[in-house]
mmCIF file of C-alpha atoms and ligand atoms in Angstrom:
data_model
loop_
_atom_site.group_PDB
_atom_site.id
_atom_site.type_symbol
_atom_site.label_atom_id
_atom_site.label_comp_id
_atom_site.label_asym_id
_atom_site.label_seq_id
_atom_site.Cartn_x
_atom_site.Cartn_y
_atom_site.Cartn_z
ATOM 1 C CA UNK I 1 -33.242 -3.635 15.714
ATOM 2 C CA UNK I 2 -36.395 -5.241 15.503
ATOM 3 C CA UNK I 3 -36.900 -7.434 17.977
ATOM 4 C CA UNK I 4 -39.823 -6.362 19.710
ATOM 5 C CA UNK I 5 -39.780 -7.743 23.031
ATOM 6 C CA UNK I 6 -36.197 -6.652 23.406
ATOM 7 C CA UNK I 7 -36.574 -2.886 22.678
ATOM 8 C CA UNK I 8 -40.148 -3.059 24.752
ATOM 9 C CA UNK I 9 -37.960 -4.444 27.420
ATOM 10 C CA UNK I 10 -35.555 -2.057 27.526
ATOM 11 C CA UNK I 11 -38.034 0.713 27.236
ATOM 12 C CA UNK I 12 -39.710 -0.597 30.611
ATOM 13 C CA UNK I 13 -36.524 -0.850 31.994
ATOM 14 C CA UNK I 14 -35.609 2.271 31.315
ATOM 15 C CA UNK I 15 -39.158 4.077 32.880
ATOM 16 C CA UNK I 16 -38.326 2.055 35.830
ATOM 17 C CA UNK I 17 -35.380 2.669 36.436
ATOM 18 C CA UNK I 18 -35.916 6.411 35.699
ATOM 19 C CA UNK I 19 -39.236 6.422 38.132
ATOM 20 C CA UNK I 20 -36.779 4.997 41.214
ATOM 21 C CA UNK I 21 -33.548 7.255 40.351
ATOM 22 C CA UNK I 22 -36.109 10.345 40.521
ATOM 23 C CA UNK I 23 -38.698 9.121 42.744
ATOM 24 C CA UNK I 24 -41.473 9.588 40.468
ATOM 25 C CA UNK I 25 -44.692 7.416 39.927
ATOM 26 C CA UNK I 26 -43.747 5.391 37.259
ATOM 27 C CA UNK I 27 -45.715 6.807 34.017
ATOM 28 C CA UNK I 28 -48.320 4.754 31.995
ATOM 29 C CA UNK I 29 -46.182 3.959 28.376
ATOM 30 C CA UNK I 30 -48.391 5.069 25.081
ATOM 31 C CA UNK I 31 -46.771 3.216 22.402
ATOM 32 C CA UNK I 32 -46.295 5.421 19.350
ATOM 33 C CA UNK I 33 -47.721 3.020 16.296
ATOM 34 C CA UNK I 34 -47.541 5.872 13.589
ATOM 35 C CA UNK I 35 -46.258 4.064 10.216
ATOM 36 C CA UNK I 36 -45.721 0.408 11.498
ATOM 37 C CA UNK I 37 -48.017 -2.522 10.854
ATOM 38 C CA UNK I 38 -51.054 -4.010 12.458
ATOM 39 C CA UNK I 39 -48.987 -6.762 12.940
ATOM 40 C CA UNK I 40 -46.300 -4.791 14.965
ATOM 41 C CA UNK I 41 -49.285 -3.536 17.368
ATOM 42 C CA UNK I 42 -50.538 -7.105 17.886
ATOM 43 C CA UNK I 43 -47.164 -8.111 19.228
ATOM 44 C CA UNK I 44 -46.660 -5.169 21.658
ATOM 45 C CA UNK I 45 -50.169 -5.772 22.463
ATOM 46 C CA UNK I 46 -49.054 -9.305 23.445
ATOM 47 C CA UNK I 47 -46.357 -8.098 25.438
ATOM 48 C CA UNK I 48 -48.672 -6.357 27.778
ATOM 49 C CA UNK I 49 -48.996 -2.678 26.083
ATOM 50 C CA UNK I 50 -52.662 -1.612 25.722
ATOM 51 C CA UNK I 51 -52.472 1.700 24.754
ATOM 52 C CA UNK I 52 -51.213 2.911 21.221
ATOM 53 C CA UNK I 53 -50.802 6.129 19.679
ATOM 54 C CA UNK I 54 -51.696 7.053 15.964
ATOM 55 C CA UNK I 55 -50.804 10.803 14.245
ATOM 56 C CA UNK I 56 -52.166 9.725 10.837
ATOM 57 C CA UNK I 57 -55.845 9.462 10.778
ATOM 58 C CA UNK I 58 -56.470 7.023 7.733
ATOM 59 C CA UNK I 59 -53.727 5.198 8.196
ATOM 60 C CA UNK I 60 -54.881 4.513 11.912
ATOM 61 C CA UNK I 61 -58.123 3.366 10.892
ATOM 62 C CA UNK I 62 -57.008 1.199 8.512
ATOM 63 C CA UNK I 63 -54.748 -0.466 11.042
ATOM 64 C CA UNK I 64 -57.791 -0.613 13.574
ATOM 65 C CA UNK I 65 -60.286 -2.604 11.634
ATOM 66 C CA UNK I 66 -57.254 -5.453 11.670
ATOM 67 C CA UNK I 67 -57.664 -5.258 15.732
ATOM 68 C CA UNK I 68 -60.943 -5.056 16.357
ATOM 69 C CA UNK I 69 -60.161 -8.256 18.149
ATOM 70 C CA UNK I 70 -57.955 -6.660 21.236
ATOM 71 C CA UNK I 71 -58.811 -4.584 23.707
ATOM 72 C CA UNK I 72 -56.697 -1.310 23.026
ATOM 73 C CA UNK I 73 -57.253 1.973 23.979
ATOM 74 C CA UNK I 74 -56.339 4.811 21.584
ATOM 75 C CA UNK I 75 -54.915 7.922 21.459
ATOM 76 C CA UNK I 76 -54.816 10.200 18.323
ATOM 77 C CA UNK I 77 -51.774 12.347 19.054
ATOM 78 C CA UNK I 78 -51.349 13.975 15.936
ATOM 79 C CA UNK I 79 -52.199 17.242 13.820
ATOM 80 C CA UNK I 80 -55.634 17.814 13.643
ATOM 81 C CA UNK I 81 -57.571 19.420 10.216
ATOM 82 C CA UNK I 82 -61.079 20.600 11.294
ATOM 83 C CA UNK I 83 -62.112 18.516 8.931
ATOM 84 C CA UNK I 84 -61.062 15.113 10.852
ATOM 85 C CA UNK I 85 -62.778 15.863 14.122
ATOM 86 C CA UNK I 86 -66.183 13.192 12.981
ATOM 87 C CA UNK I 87 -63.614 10.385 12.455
ATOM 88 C CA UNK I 88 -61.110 10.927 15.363
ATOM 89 C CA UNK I 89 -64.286 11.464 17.870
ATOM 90 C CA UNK I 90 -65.974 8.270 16.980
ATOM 91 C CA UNK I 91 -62.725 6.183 16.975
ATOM 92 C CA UNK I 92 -60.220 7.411 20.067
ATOM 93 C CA UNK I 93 -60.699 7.178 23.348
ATOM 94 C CA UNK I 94 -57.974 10.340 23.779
ATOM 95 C CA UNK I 95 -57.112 13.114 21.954
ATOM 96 C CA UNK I 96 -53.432 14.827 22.736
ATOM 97 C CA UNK I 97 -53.210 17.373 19.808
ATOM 98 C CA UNK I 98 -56.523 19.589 20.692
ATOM 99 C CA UNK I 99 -54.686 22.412 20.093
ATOM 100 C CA UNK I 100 -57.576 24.941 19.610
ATOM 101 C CA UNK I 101 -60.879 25.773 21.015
ATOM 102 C CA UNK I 102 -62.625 25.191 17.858
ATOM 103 C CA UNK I 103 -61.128 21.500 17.655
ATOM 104 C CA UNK I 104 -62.406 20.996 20.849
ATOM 105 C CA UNK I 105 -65.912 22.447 20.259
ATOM 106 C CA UNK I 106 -65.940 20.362 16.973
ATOM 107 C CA UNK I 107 -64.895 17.018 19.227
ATOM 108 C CA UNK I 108 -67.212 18.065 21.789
ATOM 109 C CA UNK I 109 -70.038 18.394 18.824
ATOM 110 C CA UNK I 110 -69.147 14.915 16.529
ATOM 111 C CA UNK I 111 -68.526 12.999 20.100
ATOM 112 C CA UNK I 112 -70.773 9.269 19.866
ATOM 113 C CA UNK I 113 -73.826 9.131 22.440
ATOM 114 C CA UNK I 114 -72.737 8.092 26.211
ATOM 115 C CA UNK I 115 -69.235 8.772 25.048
ATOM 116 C CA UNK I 116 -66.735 10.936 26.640
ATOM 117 C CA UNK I 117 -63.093 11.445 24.512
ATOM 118 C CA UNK I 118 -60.216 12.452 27.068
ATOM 119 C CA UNK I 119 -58.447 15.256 25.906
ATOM 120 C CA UNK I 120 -54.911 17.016 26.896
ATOM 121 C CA UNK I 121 -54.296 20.618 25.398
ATOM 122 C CA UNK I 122 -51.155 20.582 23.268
ATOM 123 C CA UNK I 123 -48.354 23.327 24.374
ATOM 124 C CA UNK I 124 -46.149 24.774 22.203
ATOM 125 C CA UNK I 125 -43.318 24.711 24.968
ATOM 126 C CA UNK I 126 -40.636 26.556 22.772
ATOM 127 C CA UNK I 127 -43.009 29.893 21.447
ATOM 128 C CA UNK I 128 -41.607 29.163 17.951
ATOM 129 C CA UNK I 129 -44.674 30.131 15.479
ATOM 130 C CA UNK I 130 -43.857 27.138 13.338
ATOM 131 C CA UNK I 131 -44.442 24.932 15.997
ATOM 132 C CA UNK I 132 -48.654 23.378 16.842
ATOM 133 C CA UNK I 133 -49.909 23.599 20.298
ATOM 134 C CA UNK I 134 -51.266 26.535 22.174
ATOM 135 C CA UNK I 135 -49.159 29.551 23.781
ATOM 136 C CA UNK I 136 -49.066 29.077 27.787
ATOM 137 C CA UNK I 137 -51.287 32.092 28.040
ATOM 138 C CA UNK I 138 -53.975 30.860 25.924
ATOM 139 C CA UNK I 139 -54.717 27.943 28.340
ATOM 140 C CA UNK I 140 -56.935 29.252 30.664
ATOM 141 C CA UNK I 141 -59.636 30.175 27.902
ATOM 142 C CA UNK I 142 -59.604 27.154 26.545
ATOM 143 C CA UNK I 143 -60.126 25.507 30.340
ATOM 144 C CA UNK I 144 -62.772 28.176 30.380
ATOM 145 C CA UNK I 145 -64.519 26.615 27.320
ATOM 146 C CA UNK I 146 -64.569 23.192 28.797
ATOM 147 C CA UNK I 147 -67.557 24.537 30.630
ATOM 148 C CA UNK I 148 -69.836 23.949 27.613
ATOM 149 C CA UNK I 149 -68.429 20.520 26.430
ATOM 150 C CA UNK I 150 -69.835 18.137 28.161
ATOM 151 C CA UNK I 151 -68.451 14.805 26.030
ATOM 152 C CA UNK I 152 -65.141 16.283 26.890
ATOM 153 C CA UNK I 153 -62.962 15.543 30.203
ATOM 154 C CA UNK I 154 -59.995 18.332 29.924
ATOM 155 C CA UNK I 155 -57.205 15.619 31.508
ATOM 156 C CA UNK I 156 -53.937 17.888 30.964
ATOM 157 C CA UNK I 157 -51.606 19.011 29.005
ATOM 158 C CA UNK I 158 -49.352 17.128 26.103
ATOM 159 C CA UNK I 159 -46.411 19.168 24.920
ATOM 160 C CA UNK I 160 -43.056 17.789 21.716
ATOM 161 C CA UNK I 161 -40.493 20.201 22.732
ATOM 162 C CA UNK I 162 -37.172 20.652 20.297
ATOM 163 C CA UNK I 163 -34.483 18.391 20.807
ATOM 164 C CA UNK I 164 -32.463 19.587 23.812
ATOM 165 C CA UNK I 165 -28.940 18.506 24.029
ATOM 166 C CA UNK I 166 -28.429 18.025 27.746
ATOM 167 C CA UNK I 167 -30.952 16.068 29.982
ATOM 168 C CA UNK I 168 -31.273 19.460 32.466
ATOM 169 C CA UNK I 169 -32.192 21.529 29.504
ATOM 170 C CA UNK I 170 -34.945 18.715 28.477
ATOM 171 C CA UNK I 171 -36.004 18.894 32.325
ATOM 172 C CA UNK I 172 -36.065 22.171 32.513
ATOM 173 C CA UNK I 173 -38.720 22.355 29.497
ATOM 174 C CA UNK I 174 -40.501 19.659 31.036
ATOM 175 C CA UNK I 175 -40.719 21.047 34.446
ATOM 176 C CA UNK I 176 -42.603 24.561 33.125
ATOM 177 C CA UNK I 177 -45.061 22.307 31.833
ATOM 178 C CA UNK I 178 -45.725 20.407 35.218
ATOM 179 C CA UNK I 179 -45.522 24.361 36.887
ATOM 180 C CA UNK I 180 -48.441 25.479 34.251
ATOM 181 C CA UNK I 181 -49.892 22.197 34.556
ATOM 182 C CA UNK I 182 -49.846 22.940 38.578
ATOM 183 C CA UNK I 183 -51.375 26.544 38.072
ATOM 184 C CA UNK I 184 -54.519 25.550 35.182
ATOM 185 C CA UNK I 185 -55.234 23.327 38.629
ATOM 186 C CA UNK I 186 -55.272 26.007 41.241
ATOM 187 C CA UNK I 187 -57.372 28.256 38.687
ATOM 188 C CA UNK I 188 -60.009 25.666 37.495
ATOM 189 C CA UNK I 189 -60.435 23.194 40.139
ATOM 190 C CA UNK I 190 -63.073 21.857 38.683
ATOM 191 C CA UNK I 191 -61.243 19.795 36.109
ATOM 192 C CA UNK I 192 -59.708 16.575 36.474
ATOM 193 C CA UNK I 193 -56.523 18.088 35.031
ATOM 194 C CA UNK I 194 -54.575 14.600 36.240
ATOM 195 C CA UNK I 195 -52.102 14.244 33.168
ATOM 196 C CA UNK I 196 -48.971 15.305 32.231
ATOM 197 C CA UNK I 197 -48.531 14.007 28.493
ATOM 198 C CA UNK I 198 -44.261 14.676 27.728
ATOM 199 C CA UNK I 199 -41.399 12.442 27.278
ATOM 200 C CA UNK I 200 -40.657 10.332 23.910
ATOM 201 C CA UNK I 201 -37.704 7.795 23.194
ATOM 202 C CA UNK I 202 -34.735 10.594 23.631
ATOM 203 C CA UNK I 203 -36.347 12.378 26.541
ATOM 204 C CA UNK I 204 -38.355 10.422 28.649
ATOM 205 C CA UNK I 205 -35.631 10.070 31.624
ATOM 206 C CA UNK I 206 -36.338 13.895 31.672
ATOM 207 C CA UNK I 207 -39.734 14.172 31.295
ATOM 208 C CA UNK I 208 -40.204 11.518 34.341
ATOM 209 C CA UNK I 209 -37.860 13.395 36.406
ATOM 210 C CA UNK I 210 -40.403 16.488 35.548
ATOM 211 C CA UNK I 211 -43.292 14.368 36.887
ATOM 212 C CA UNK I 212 -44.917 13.145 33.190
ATOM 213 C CA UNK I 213 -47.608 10.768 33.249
ATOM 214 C CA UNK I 214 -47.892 9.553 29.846
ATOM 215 C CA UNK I 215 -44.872 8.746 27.817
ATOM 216 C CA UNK I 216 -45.154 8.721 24.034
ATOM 217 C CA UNK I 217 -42.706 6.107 22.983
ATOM 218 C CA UNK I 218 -41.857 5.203 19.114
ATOM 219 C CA UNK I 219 -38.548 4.783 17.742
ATOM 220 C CA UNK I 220 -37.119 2.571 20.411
ATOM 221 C CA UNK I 221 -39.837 0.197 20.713
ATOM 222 C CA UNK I 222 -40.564 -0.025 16.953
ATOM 223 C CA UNK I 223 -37.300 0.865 15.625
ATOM 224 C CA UNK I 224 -36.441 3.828 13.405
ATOM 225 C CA UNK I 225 -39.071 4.383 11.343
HETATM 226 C C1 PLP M 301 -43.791 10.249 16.669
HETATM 227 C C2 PLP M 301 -44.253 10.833 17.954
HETATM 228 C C3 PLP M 301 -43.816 10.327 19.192
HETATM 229 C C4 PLP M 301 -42.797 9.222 19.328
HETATM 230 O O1 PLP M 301 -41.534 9.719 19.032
HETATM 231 P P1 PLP M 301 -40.233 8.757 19.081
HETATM 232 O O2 PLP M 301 -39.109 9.721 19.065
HETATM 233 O O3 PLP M 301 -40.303 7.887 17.884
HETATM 234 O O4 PLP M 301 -40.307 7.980 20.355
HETATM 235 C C5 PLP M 301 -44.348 10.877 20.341
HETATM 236 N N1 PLP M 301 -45.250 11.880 20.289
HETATM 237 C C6 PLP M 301 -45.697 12.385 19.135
HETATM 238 C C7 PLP M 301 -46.696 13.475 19.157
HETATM 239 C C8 PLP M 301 -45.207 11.881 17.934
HETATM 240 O O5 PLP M 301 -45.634 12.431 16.782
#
């Protein structure tokens, strides 16, 4: 269960053999690091995984002062307080959860000199009010906005659906996103809207056949957690 370079294995094995069956690029993997070690980083890292995901700000930086030494890229893909903007601007390279135009503008605002923090707007796929992420019809004011924020690059869109329990009902999800993903392009071609941010450990097979870019993978690379 943990054996790292097993489940990281099987994982890559898995995206491949998804990308072929569906003839899809093959997706870049974002490791999901939330509540394992530094340690357990450095060892994916080793394996050939440079890009990590964190959900818990203080907790992440924590973990990232003990890797100051590798060359990772990171991605907060959490919830996002108003309150954490300073912190998660000056320490990630992406942001996935911008799920407001006021996060953004705060991002935008707290971003480091000759810095620019990619960003995907987070879609609440199943209209639950519950749920975080932004209503499809909200996205093309906040790809309006992107106008005024320079330090920002607008990449795509990042989306957790529920669990679905057949892979065409996870696909179907999956492909609206790609389809809203495909219109935000034809309306603001001005962004590099290049990134389709979908697919974690039960669901990625879907989300590739949907045309997903990033993968956000935790459970079965880590183990439960
Ligand atoms: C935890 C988490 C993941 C990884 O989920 P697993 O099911 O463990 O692969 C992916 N994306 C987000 C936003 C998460 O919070």
């Amino acid at each position: 269960m943990h054996n790292l370079p097993d489940n990281l294995a099987q994982v890559l094995d898995r995206i491949h053999s998804a990308s072929n069956q569906f003839s899809m690029p093959s997706p870049q993997l974002l490791a999901v690091s939330k509540k394992r070690t530094a340690a357990e980083i450095r060892e994916i890292y080793n394996l050939g995984v440079h890009q990590f995901g964190e959900n818990y700000l203080q907790e992440a930086l924590t973990k990232k002062a003990d890797l100051t030494d590798l060359d990772i890229t990171w991605h907060f893909i959490g919830p996002i307080q108003s309150n954490k903007t300073r912190l998660i601007a000056e320490n990630f390279q992406w942001v996935h959860s911008v799920d407001r135009i006021k996060i953004a503008q705060r991002l935008n605002e707290q971003c480091p000199e000759g810095k620019v923090i990619n960003i995907c707007a987070q879609v609440n796929s199943d209209g639950e009010d519950t749920k975080s992420g932004m209503a499809i019809n909200e996205l093309s004011d906040f790809a309006d906005a992107m106008t005024d924020f320079s330090n920002l690059r607008l990449r795509g869109l990042m989306t957790i659906p529920a669990p679905r329990d057949s892979f065409e009902a996870q696909k179907q999800v999956f492909t609206e996103m790609k389809e809203t993903l495909h219109s935000l392009k034809a309306q603001h071609p001005q962004l590099p809207l290049d990134t389709l941010s979908m697919g974690m450990s039960s669901d990625l097979e879907a989300a590739i056949a949907a045309g997903a870019t990033i993968v956000r993978v935790g459970t079965d690379i880590f183990g439960p957690r």
